[in-house]
């Protein structure tokens, strides 16, 4: 049977071991909570980025449709104006010579063709700009999700480091407690004269 001093030393060592183990568990739990929080934040960022990209794409597609509608309306207006002008020319064609009428009709047709081309080119430029916006929106999505993934990887690495540090600290404390106990036991034996 052990003497009371030895029992107190053993109880003290056991108490220190329990506290060291609780500290390790708490540190690992905090690291796990931080990692879980980082995973949730990354998932939220992914979802928000996807939602934003879908909304931006939808708006861009709407603008492209509007640009095509404007193109159609512009060409339709130009055709109506050309038909009205042509109708006016036909009504007065009896007073014009064939060469004069031909020249006027050619100039009118050439002007109309230029108007159609300008309207088409303007629409093409608008659509090209909007398509370019879609590319930048996609790049923004990639940047946001990459940043979220990097933040998650960093948080996971930090959590793993904290878990390892907690285990190493526990091991260090166990070794320290063991060394202290051995020293104290040795000192006790020397004091008792049992060396």
C-alpha positions as a LaTeX table, in Angstrom:
\begin{tabular}{lrrr}
\hline
Residue & $x$ (\AA) & $y$ (\AA) & $z$ (\AA) \\
\hline
Unk1 & 0.00 & 0.00 & 0.00 \\
Unk2 & 1.15 & 3.53 & $-0.72$ \\
Unk3 & 1.82 & 6.16 & 1.83 \\
Unk4 & $-0.33$ & 9.34 & 1.87 \\
Unk5 & 2.29 & 11.52 & 0.21 \\
Unk6 & 2.65 & 9.08 & $-2.68$ \\
Unk7 & $-1.14$ & 8.90 & $-3.00$ \\
Unk8 & $-1.34$ & 12.72 & $-3.10$ \\
Unk9 & 1.34 & 12.82 & $-5.79$ \\
Unk10 & $-0.51$ & 10.21 & $-7.83$ \\
Unk11 & $-3.80$ & 12.07 & $-7.41$ \\
Unk12 & $-2.16$ & 15.33 & $-8.42$ \\
Unk13 & $-0.65$ & 13.68 & $-11.50$ \\
Unk14 & $-3.98$ & 12.11 & $-12.41$ \\
Unk15 & $-5.73$ & 15.46 & $-11.99$ \\
Unk16 & $-3.15$ & 17.13 & $-14.22$ \\
Unk17 & $-3.61$ & 14.39 & $-16.84$ \\
Unk18 & $-7.40$ & 14.84 & $-16.79$ \\
Unk19 & $-7.01$ & 18.62 & $-17.18$ \\
Unk20 & $-4.50$ & 18.19 & $-20.01$ \\
Unk21 & $-6.88$ & 15.78 & $-21.76$ \\
Unk22 & $-9.79$ & 18.22 & $-21.34$ \\
Unk23 & $-7.68$ & 21.03 & $-22.79$ \\
Unk24 & $-6.80$ & 18.83 & $-25.76$ \\
Unk25 & $-10.46$ & 17.95 & $-26.32$ \\
Unk26 & $-11.51$ & 21.62 & $-26.06$ \\
Unk27 & $-8.81$ & 22.76 & $-28.50$ \\
Unk28 & $-9.75$ & 20.04 & $-30.99$ \\
Unk29 & $-13.45$ & 20.86 & $-30.61$ \\
Unk30 & $-12.78$ & 24.56 & $-31.29$ \\
Unk31 & $-10.74$ & 23.62 & $-34.37$ \\
Unk32 & $-13.56$ & 21.38 & $-35.61$ \\
Unk33 & $-16.13$ & 24.13 & $-35.04$ \\
Unk34 & $-13.98$ & 26.66 & $-36.92$ \\
Unk35 & $-13.53$ & 24.22 & $-39.81$ \\
Unk36 & $-17.28$ & 23.49 & $-39.95$ \\
Unk37 & $-18.01$ & 27.23 & $-39.94$ \\
Unk38 & $-15.52$ & 27.73 & $-42.81$ \\
Unk39 & $-17.19$ & 24.93 & $-44.78$ \\
Unk40 & $-20.61$ & 26.52 & $-44.26$ \\
Unk41 & $-19.29$ & 29.91 & $-45.33$ \\
Unk42 & $-17.74$ & 28.39 & $-48.45$ \\
Unk43 & $-21.02$ & 26.64 & $-49.32$ \\
Unk44 & $-22.91$ & 29.90 & $-48.79$ \\
Unk45 & $-20.44$ & 31.75 & $-51.01$ \\
Unk46 & $-20.76$ & 29.08 & $-53.72$ \\
Unk47 & $-24.57$ & 29.32 & $-53.59$ \\
Unk48 & $-24.52$ & 33.14 & $-53.59$ \\
Unk49 & $-22.06$ & 33.19 & $-56.49$ \\
Unk50 & $-24.19$ & 30.78 & $-58.52$ \\
Unk51 & $-27.33$ & 32.78 & $-57.78$ \\
Unk52 & $-25.63$ & 36.04 & $-58.76$ \\
Unk53 & $-24.23$ & 34.52 & $-61.95$ \\
Unk54 & $-27.66$ & 33.18 & $-62.92$ \\
Unk55 & $-29.26$ & 36.58 & $-62.27$ \\
Unk56 & $-26.55$ & 38.41 & $-64.24$ \\
Unk57 & $-26.81$ & 35.94 & $-67.13$ \\
Unk58 & $-30.58$ & 36.29 & $-67.14$ \\
Unk59 & $-30.34$ & 40.09 & $-67.23$ \\
Unk60 & $-27.74$ & 39.97 & $-70.00$ \\
Unk61 & $-29.91$ & 37.60 & $-72.04$ \\
Unk62 & $-32.86$ & 39.99 & $-71.55$ \\
Unk63 & $-30.70$ & 42.88 & $-72.78$ \\
Unk64 & $-29.62$ & 40.85 & $-75.81$ \\
Unk65 & $-33.28$ & 40.11 & $-76.59$ \\
Unk66 & $-34.07$ & 43.82 & $-76.21$ \\
Unk67 & $-31.21$ & 44.70 & $-78.57$ \\
Unk68 & $-32.55$ & 42.23 & $-81.15$ \\
Unk69 & $-36.05$ & 43.71 & $-80.75$ \\
Unk70 & $-34.66$ & 47.22 & $-81.23$ \\
Unk71 & $-32.81$ & 46.01 & $-84.33$ \\
Unk72 & $-36.01$ & 44.52 & $-85.72$ \\
Unk73 & $-38.00$ & 47.66 & $-84.93$ \\
Unk74 & $-35.33$ & 49.90 & $-86.45$ \\
Unk75 & $-35.22$ & 47.87 & $-89.64$ \\
Unk76 & $-39.02$ & 47.72 & $-89.73$ \\
Unk77 & $-39.22$ & 51.52 & $-89.35$ \\
Unk78 & $-36.60$ & 51.95 & $-92.08$ \\
Unk79 & $-38.53$ & 49.62 & $-94.41$ \\
Unk80 & $-41.80$ & 51.50 & $-93.76$ \\
Unk81 & $-40.05$ & 54.80 & $-94.47$ \\
Unk82 & $-38.54$ & 53.34 & $-97.64$ \\
Unk83 & $-41.91$ & 51.99 & $-98.78$ \\
Unk84 & $-43.55$ & 55.36 & $-98.11$ \\
Unk85 & $-40.82$ & 57.12 & $-100.05$ \\
Unk86 & $-41.10$ & 54.57 & $-102.86$ \\
Unk87 & $-44.87$ & 55.08 & $-102.93$ \\
Unk88 & $-44.40$ & 58.81 & $-103.23$ \\
Unk89 & $-41.91$ & 58.32 & $-106.06$ \\
Unk90 & $-44.25$ & 55.97 & $-107.92$ \\
Unk91 & $-47.06$ & 58.46 & $-107.59$ \\
Unk92 & $-44.90$ & 61.09 & $-109.26$ \\
Unk93 & $-43.13$ & 58.82 & $-111.74$ \\
Unk94 & $-45.14$ & 60.07 & $-114.68$ \\
Unk95 & $-43.46$ & 63.43 & $-114.32$ \\
Unk96 & $-39.94$ & 61.96 & $-114.24$ \\
Unk97 & $-37.88$ & 60.54 & $-117.03$ \\
Unk98 & $-36.79$ & 56.90 & $-116.80$ \\
Unk99 & $-33.18$ & 57.82 & $-116.06$ \\
Unk100 & $-34.16$ & 60.32 & $-113.37$ \\
Unk101 & $-36.50$ & 57.79 & $-111.75$ \\
Unk102 & $-33.81$ & 55.08 & $-111.91$ \\
Unk103 & $-31.23$ & 57.36 & $-110.31$ \\
Unk104 & $-33.61$ & 58.37 & $-107.54$ \\
Unk105 & $-34.64$ & 54.74 & $-106.90$ \\
Unk106 & $-30.97$ & 53.64 & $-106.82$ \\
Unk107 & $-30.03$ & 56.40 & $-104.39$ \\
Unk108 & $-33.05$ & 55.57 & $-102.23$ \\
Unk109 & $-32.22$ & 51.85 & $-102.24$ \\
Unk110 & $-28.55$ & 52.56 & $-101.50$ \\
Unk111 & $-29.48$ & 54.83 & $-98.58$ \\
Unk112 & $-31.89$ & 52.22 & $-97.23$ \\
Unk113 & $-29.25$ & 49.49 & $-97.50$ \\
Unk114 & $-26.79$ & 51.70 & $-95.60$ \\
Unk115 & $-29.42$ & 52.32 & $-92.89$ \\
Unk116 & $-30.05$ & 48.58 & $-92.54$ \\
Unk117 & $-26.30$ & 47.96 & $-92.32$ \\
Unk118 & $-25.85$ & 50.67 & $-89.68$ \\
Unk119 & $-28.75$ & 49.32 & $-87.64$ \\
Unk120 & $-27.33$ & 45.79 & $-87.90$ \\
Unk121 & $-23.80$ & 46.92 & $-86.98$ \\
Unk122 & $-25.08$ & 48.85 & $-83.97$ \\
Unk123 & $-27.01$ & 45.81 & $-82.80$ \\
Unk124 & $-23.99$ & 43.55 & $-83.35$ \\
Unk125 & $-21.82$ & 45.89 & $-81.25$ \\
Unk126 & $-24.42$ & 45.93 & $-78.45$ \\
Unk127 & $-24.65$ & 42.14 & $-78.49$ \\
Unk128 & $-20.84$ & 41.78 & $-78.56$ \\
Unk129 & $-20.62$ & 44.08 & $-75.53$ \\
Unk130 & $-23.28$ & 42.09 & $-73.70$ \\
Unk131 & $-21.58$ & 38.80 & $-74.55$ \\
Unk132 & $-18.33$ & 40.27 & $-73.23$ \\
Unk133 & $-20.19$ & 41.17 & $-70.03$ \\
Unk134 & $-21.22$ & 37.53 & $-69.72$ \\
Unk135 & $-17.57$ & 36.50 & $-69.91$ \\
Unk136 & $-16.62$ & 38.97 & $-67.18$ \\
Unk137 & $-19.57$ & 37.75 & $-65.08$ \\
Unk138 & $-18.31$ & 34.17 & $-65.46$ \\
Unk139 & $-14.80$ & 35.28 & $-64.49$ \\
Unk140 & $-16.21$ & 37.05 & $-61.43$ \\
Unk141 & $-17.99$ & 33.81 & $-60.48$ \\
Unk142 & $-14.75$ & 31.85 & $-60.89$ \\
Unk143 & $-12.85$ & 34.40 & $-58.80$ \\
Unk144 & $-15.42$ & 34.33 & $-56.00$ \\
Unk145 & $-15.64$ & 30.55 & $-55.85$ \\
Unk146 & $-11.85$ & 30.18 & $-56.06$ \\
Unk147 & $-11.46$ & 32.64 & $-53.19$ \\
Unk148 & $-14.05$ & 30.71 & $-51.17$ \\
Unk149 & $-12.24$ & 27.43 & $-51.90$ \\
Unk150 & $-8.90$ & 28.96 & $-50.91$ \\
Unk151 & $-10.39$ & 30.36 & $-47.69$ \\
Unk152 & $-11.84$ & 26.94 & $-46.90$ \\
Unk153 & $-8.51$ & 25.22 & $-47.59$ \\
Unk154 & $-6.73$ & 27.73 & $-45.36$ \\
Unk155 & $-9.29$ & 27.29 & $-42.58$ \\
Unk156 & $-9.05$ & 23.50 & $-42.85$ \\
Unk157 & $-5.25$ & 23.65 & $-42.72$ \\
Unk158 & $-5.44$ & 25.97 & $-39.70$ \\
Unk159 & $-7.91$ & 23.64 & $-37.97$ \\
Unk160 & $-5.66$ & 20.64 & $-38.64$ \\
Unk161 & $-2.69$ & 22.57 & $-37.27$ \\
Unk162 & $-4.67$ & 23.43 & $-34.14$ \\
Unk163 & $-5.70$ & 19.78 & $-33.67$ \\
Unk164 & $-2.09$ & 18.60 & $-34.05$ \\
Unk165 & $-0.86$ & 21.31 & $-31.72$ \\
Unk166 & $-3.46$ & 20.21 & $-29.15$ \\
Unk167 & $-2.26$ & 16.59 & $-29.42$ \\
Unk168 & 1.39 & 17.63 & $-29.18$ \\
Unk169 & 0.67 & 19.87 & $-26.19$ \\
Unk170 & $-1.15$ & 17.00 & $-24.50$ \\
Unk171 & 1.77 & 14.64 & $-25.15$ \\
Unk172 & 4.19 & 17.27 & $-23.87$ \\
Unk173 & 2.10 & 17.78 & $-20.73$ \\
Unk174 & 1.90 & 14.01 & $-20.14$ \\
Unk175 & 5.68 & 13.72 & $-20.45$ \\
Unk176 & 6.16 & 16.73 & $-18.19$ \\
Unk177 & 3.75 & 15.31 & $-15.60$ \\
Unk178 & 5.55 & 11.96 & $-15.78$ \\
Unk179 & 8.95 & 13.61 & $-15.39$ \\
Unk180 & 7.71 & 15.74 & $-12.49$ \\
Unk181 & 6.18 & 12.68 & $-10.85$ \\
Unk182 & 9.37 & 10.70 & $-11.24$ \\
Unk183 & 11.43 & 13.56 & $-9.84$ \\
Unk184 & 9.03 & 14.05 & $-6.94$ \\
Unk185 & 8.95 & 10.31 & $-6.24$ \\
Unk186 & 12.75 & 10.19 & $-6.38$ \\
Unk187 & 13.00 & 13.14 & $-4.01$ \\
Unk188 & 10.49 & 11.50 & $-1.69$ \\
Unk189 & 12.49 & 8.29 & $-1.65$ \\
Unk190 & 15.67 & 10.23 & $-0.91$ \\
Unk191 & 13.89 & 12.03 & 1.94 \\
Unk192 & 12.69 & 8.71 & 3.33 \\
Unk193 & 16.13 & 7.26 & 2.98 \\
Unk194 & 14.98 & 4.57 & 0.53 \\
Unk195 & 17.34 & 5.40 & $-2.27$ \\
\hline
\end{tabular}
